[in-house]
């Protein structure tokens, strides 16, 4: 479970202060698929980065599974990210010189998993995301939706407790977006994968348990959606 208490984030731009977050409180249960929505500039990405330990609040606190994140050292934080969290961004961030499989195994190599194990696991995951026939291809040979699925496979290789996705369908047409959202829904339903996703598309709601609506650096309201939380944990 993630608990966010009175989180602010101020960016100092020379003499100007930008209040990106102005007192965010929320709670996200394990096994939820939650959307973060709201107008551009409302603080969605900033909140996602803070929840994903890629940025720090100016004031306030975040706990994940009872751990006070601000008390962790930089090294503990990077271990936490590697072992517990997975990230998907809108620009995929793949390494073009590497094959699909080589991209996917990078986070497992960083964890010191043995090649036997990560090669087997990467094949499983690539089949799971429907790319079993593409493992030796490179980025330039793949469509946008396929590249995004490689990025998702890479985010999942270490079986993270929480998957963070920042507008993962931003560059994709609606059919390809549905493929990605169906995959997220399946991970959420089958494995109780916690997923926190920033999006600006209202129709994505039908895949989620709950949406947090942001405005001016705060959560203005929240809305329960069609899907129910997986209670397998
Ligand atoms: P959203 O994801 O909802 O579009 P962001 O979290 O990206 O919103 O941004 C919230 C506010 O913080 C905006 O006013 C934005 O300009 C500002 N901001 C975001 N990142 C930075 C940064 N690195 N430096 C300065 N200001 C930033
Ligand atoms: P096992 O204990 O044998 O790993 P699991 O029920 O944990 O059994 O997993 C069954 C299969 O589902 C495994 O092949 C695993 O790779 C896959 N799996 C498990 N957890 C996740 C997850 N969070 N996301 C995606 N696939 C998963």
Coordinates of C-alpha atoms and ligand atoms in Angstrom, one line a residue:
X1 CA 0.0 0.0 0.0
X2 CA 1.1 3.5 -0.8
X3 CA 0.3 6.4 1.6
X4 CA 0.8 10.0 0.6
X5 CA 0.5 12.6 3.3
X6 CA 0.5 16.4 2.5
X7 CA 3.0 16.2 -0.2
X8 CA 4.2 19.4 -1.8
X9 CA 6.8 19.9 -4.6
X10 CA 8.3 23.3 -5.3
X11 CA 10.6 23.8 -8.3
X12 CA 12.9 26.7 -8.0
X13 CA 13.4 28.4 -11.4
X14 CA 15.9 31.1 -10.7
X15 CA 13.9 33.6 -8.6
X16 CA 10.6 32.0 -9.4
X17 CA 9.0 29.2 -7.4
X18 CA 6.7 26.8 -9.2
X19 CA 4.3 25.0 -6.9
X20 CA 3.9 21.7 -8.8
X21 CA 2.2 19.9 -5.9
X22 CA 0.3 21.8 -3.2
X23 CA -0.7 19.3 -0.6
X24 CA -1.5 15.9 -2.0
X25 CA -3.1 13.2 0.2
X26 CA -4.0 9.8 -1.1
X27 CA -3.9 6.1 -0.5
X28 CA -3.4 3.4 -3.1
X29 CA -4.0 -0.2 -2.1
X30 CA -2.0 -3.2 -3.3
X31 CA -3.6 -4.7 -6.4
X32 CA -5.3 -1.5 -7.5
X33 CA -5.1 -0.2 -11.1
X34 CA -5.3 3.6 -10.6
X35 CA -5.4 6.4 -13.1
X36 CA -4.0 9.9 -12.5
X37 CA -5.9 12.4 -14.7
X38 CA -6.2 16.2 -15.0
X39 CA -5.2 19.0 -17.2
X40 CA -1.7 19.6 -18.5
X41 CA 0.5 21.2 -15.8
X42 CA -1.7 20.0 -12.9
X43 CA 1.1 17.9 -11.4
X44 CA 0.4 14.4 -12.6
X45 CA 3.9 13.5 -13.7
X46 CA 5.4 15.1 -10.7
X47 CA 3.2 13.0 -8.4
X48 CA 4.0 9.8 -10.4
X49 CA 7.8 10.6 -10.1
X50 CA 7.5 11.1 -6.4
X51 CA 5.5 7.9 -5.9
X52 CA 8.1 6.0 -8.0
X53 CA 11.0 7.4 -6.0
X54 CA 12.4 9.2 -9.0
X55 CA 11.9 12.6 -7.3
X56 CA 11.4 13.8 -3.7
X57 CA 8.7 15.9 -2.1
X58 CA 9.7 19.3 -0.8
X59 CA 7.5 18.6 2.3
X60 CA 5.2 15.8 3.3
X61 CA 5.7 12.1 3.3
X62 CA 5.3 8.9 1.3
X63 CA 5.2 5.4 2.6
X64 CA 5.3 2.3 0.5
X65 CA 4.4 -1.0 2.2
X66 CA 5.0 0.7 5.6
X67 CA 8.5 1.9 4.6
X68 CA 9.1 5.7 5.1
X69 CA 10.6 6.5 1.8
X70 CA 12.3 9.7 2.9
X71 CA 14.3 7.8 5.5
X72 CA 16.0 5.7 2.9
X73 CA 19.6 6.5 1.8
X74 CA 20.2 7.0 -2.0
X75 CA 21.6 3.5 -2.2
X76 CA 18.6 2.0 -0.4
X77 CA 16.3 3.9 -2.7
X78 CA 17.9 2.6 -5.8
X79 CA 17.7 -0.9 -4.5
X80 CA 14.1 -0.3 -3.7
X81 CA 13.5 0.9 -7.3
X82 CA 15.2 -2.0 -8.8
X83 CA 13.6 -4.7 -6.7
X84 CA 10.1 -3.3 -6.2
X85 CA 9.2 -0.8 -8.9
X86 CA 8.8 -0.9 -12.7
X87 CA 8.5 2.1 -15.1
X88 CA 7.0 2.7 -18.5
X89 CA 7.3 6.1 -20.1
X90 CA 5.7 7.5 -23.2
X91 CA 8.9 7.6 -25.3
X92 CA 9.7 3.9 -24.6
X93 CA 13.4 4.7 -23.8
X94 CA 14.7 1.5 -25.5
X95 CA 18.4 1.1 -26.4
X96 CA 18.4 1.0 -30.2
X97 CA 21.6 -1.0 -30.6
X98 CA 20.2 -3.8 -28.5
X99 CA 17.8 -6.5 -29.5
X100 CA 14.3 -6.8 -27.9
X101 CA 15.4 -9.5 -25.5
X102 CA 18.6 -7.6 -24.6
X103 CA 16.6 -4.5 -23.8
X104 CA 14.2 -6.5 -21.6
X105 CA 16.9 -8.3 -19.5
X106 CA 18.7 -5.1 -18.6
X107 CA 17.0 -4.6 -15.2
X108 CA 17.5 -8.3 -14.4
X109 CA 21.2 -8.0 -15.2
X110 CA 21.4 -5.0 -12.9
X111 CA 20.0 -7.1 -10.1
X112 CA 22.6 -9.8 -10.6
X113 CA 20.1 -12.5 -11.7
X114 CA 21.8 -15.4 -13.6
X115 CA 21.7 -15.4 -17.4
X116 CA 19.9 -18.8 -17.4
X117 CA 17.2 -17.4 -15.3
X118 CA 16.7 -14.0 -17.0
X119 CA 16.8 -15.4 -20.5
X120 CA 14.1 -17.9 -19.6
X121 CA 12.0 -15.2 -17.8
X122 CA 12.4 -12.7 -20.7
X123 CA 11.0 -15.3 -23.1
X124 CA 8.1 -15.9 -20.8
X125 CA 7.3 -12.2 -20.5
X126 CA 7.8 -11.5 -24.2
X127 CA 5.3 -14.2 -25.0
X128 CA 3.0 -12.7 -22.4
X129 CA 3.1 -9.3 -24.1
X130 CA 2.6 -11.0 -27.5
X131 CA 6.2 -10.5 -28.8
X132 CA 7.5 -14.0 -28.6
X133 CA 8.2 -13.8 -32.4
X134 CA 10.2 -10.6 -32.1
X135 CA 12.9 -11.3 -29.5
X136 CA 15.9 -10.8 -31.8
X137 CA 14.5 -7.8 -33.6
X138 CA 15.7 -4.3 -33.0
X139 CA 13.8 -1.1 -32.3
X140 CA 13.7 0.2 -35.9
X141 CA 12.0 -3.0 -37.0
X142 CA 9.1 -2.6 -34.6
X143 CA 5.8 -0.6 -34.6
X144 CA 5.1 2.0 -31.9
X145 CA 2.9 -0.5 -30.1
X146 CA 5.5 -3.2 -30.2
X147 CA 8.2 -0.9 -28.9
X148 CA 5.9 0.1 -26.0
X149 CA 5.3 -3.6 -25.3
X150 CA 9.0 -4.1 -25.1
X151 CA 9.2 -1.3 -22.6
X152 CA 6.5 -2.9 -20.6
X153 CA 8.2 -6.3 -20.7
X154 CA 11.4 -4.6 -19.5
X155 CA 9.4 -2.9 -16.7
X156 CA 8.1 -6.3 -15.6
X157 CA 11.1 -8.5 -15.8
X158 CA 11.9 -8.2 -12.1
X159 CA 8.2 -8.7 -11.3
X160 CA 7.8 -5.3 -9.5
X161 CA 5.2 -4.9 -6.8
X162 CA 4.2 -1.6 -8.5
X163 CA 4.2 -0.6 -12.1
X164 CA 4.3 3.1 -12.9
X165 CA 3.2 4.3 -16.4
X166 CA 3.4 7.9 -17.6
X167 CA 1.1 8.3 -20.6
X168 CA 2.1 4.9 -22.0
X169 CA -0.4 5.2 -24.9
X170 CA 0.5 8.8 -25.8
X171 CA 2.0 8.0 -29.2
X172 CA -0.3 5.1 -30.0
X173 CA -3.5 4.8 -32.1
X174 CA -6.6 3.6 -30.2
X175 CA -6.4 0.0 -31.3
X176 CA -2.8 -0.3 -30.1
X177 CA -3.7 1.6 -26.9
X178 CA -6.4 -1.0 -26.2
X179 CA -3.9 -3.8 -26.6
X180 CA -1.7 -2.2 -24.0
X181 CA -4.6 -1.4 -21.6
X182 CA -5.9 -5.0 -22.0
X183 CA -2.4 -6.2 -21.0
X184 CA -2.4 -4.0 -18.0
X185 CA -5.9 -5.2 -17.0
X186 CA -4.8 -8.8 -17.4
X187 CA -1.7 -8.3 -15.2
X188 CA -3.9 -6.5 -12.7
X189 CA -6.6 -9.2 -12.6
X190 CA -4.4 -12.3 -12.8
X191 CA -1.5 -11.3 -10.7
X192 CA -2.9 -8.5 -8.6
X193 CA -0.2 -6.2 -10.2
X194 CA -0.5 -2.7 -8.7
X195 CA -0.6 -0.2 -11.6
X196 CA -0.5 3.6 -11.4
X197 CA -0.9 5.3 -14.7
X198 CA -1.0 8.9 -15.9
X199 CA -3.4 9.5 -18.8
X200 CA -5.4 12.3 -20.3
X201 CA -7.9 10.0 -22.2
X202 CA -11.2 9.6 -20.4
X203 CA -12.0 6.3 -22.1
X204 CA -9.0 4.7 -20.3
X205 CA -11.2 4.8 -17.2
X206 CA -13.0 1.6 -18.2
X207 CA -9.9 -0.4 -17.6
X208 CA -9.2 1.0 -14.1
X209 CA -10.4 0.6 -10.5
X210 CA -10.2 4.3 -9.6
X211 CA -9.2 7.6 -11.0
X212 CA -7.6 10.5 -9.1
X213 CA -8.4 13.8 -10.7
X214 CA -5.7 16.5 -10.3
X215 CA -6.1 20.2 -10.6
X216 CA -3.5 22.9 -9.7
X217 CA -1.2 20.6 -7.8
X218 CA -3.9 18.9 -5.8
X219 CA -6.2 15.9 -6.0
X220 CA -9.5 17.6 -6.7
X221 CA -11.6 14.5 -6.6
X222 CA -11.6 10.8 -7.2
X223 CA -13.9 8.4 -8.9
X224 CA -14.4 4.7 -8.6
X225 CA -14.5 3.0 -12.0
X226 CA -15.8 -0.2 -13.4
X227 CA -13.1 -2.6 -12.5
X228 CA -12.8 -4.0 -9.0
X229 CA -9.5 -4.4 -7.1
X230 CA -7.9 -7.8 -7.2
X231 CA -8.0 -9.2 -3.7
X232 CA -5.6 -12.1 -4.2
X233 CA -3.0 -10.6 -1.9
Ligands
LIG1 P1 1.4 17.3 -15.7 O1 2.1 16.0 -15.7 O2 0.0 17.3 -15.1 O3 1.3 18.0 -17.0 P2 3.7 18.3 -14.3 O4 3.8 17.5 -13.1 O5 4.6 17.9 -15.4 O6 2.2 18.3 -14.8 O7 4.0 19.8 -13.9 C1 3.4 20.5 -12.9 C2 3.9 21.9 -12.8 O8 5.3 21.9 -12.4 C3 3.9 22.7 -14.1 O9 3.6 24.0 -13.9 C4 5.3 22.5 -14.7 O10 5.6 23.5 -15.5 C5 6.1 22.4 -13.4 N1 7.3 21.6 -13.6 C6 7.4 20.3 -13.8 N2 8.6 19.8 -13.9 C7 9.4 20.9 -13.7 C8 10.8 21.1 -13.6 N3 11.7 20.1 -13.8 N4 11.3 22.4 -13.4 C9 10.4 23.4 -13.2 N5 9.1 23.3 -13.2 C10 8.6 22.1 -13.5
LIG2 P1 5.5 -19.2 -9.5 O1 5.5 -19.3 -8.0 O2 5.8 -20.5 -10.2 O3 6.4 -18.1 -10.0 P2 3.3 -17.5 -10.0 O4 1.8 -17.8 -9.7 O5 4.0 -16.5 -9.2 O6 4.0 -18.9 -9.8 O7 3.5 -17.2 -11.5 C1 3.0 -17.9 -12.5 C2 3.5 -17.4 -13.8 O8 3.0 -16.0 -13.9 C3 5.0 -17.3 -13.8 O9 5.4 -17.8 -15.1 C4 5.4 -15.9 -13.7 O10 6.4 -15.6 -14.7 C5 4.1 -15.1 -14.1 N1 3.9 -14.0 -13.2 C6 4.0 -14.0 -11.8 N2 3.8 -12.8 -11.3 C7 3.6 -12.0 -12.3 C8 3.4 -10.6 -12.5 N3 3.4 -9.7 -11.4 N4 3.3 -10.1 -13.7 C9 3.4 -10.8 -14.7 N5 3.6 -12.2 -14.7 C10 3.7 -12.7 -13.5

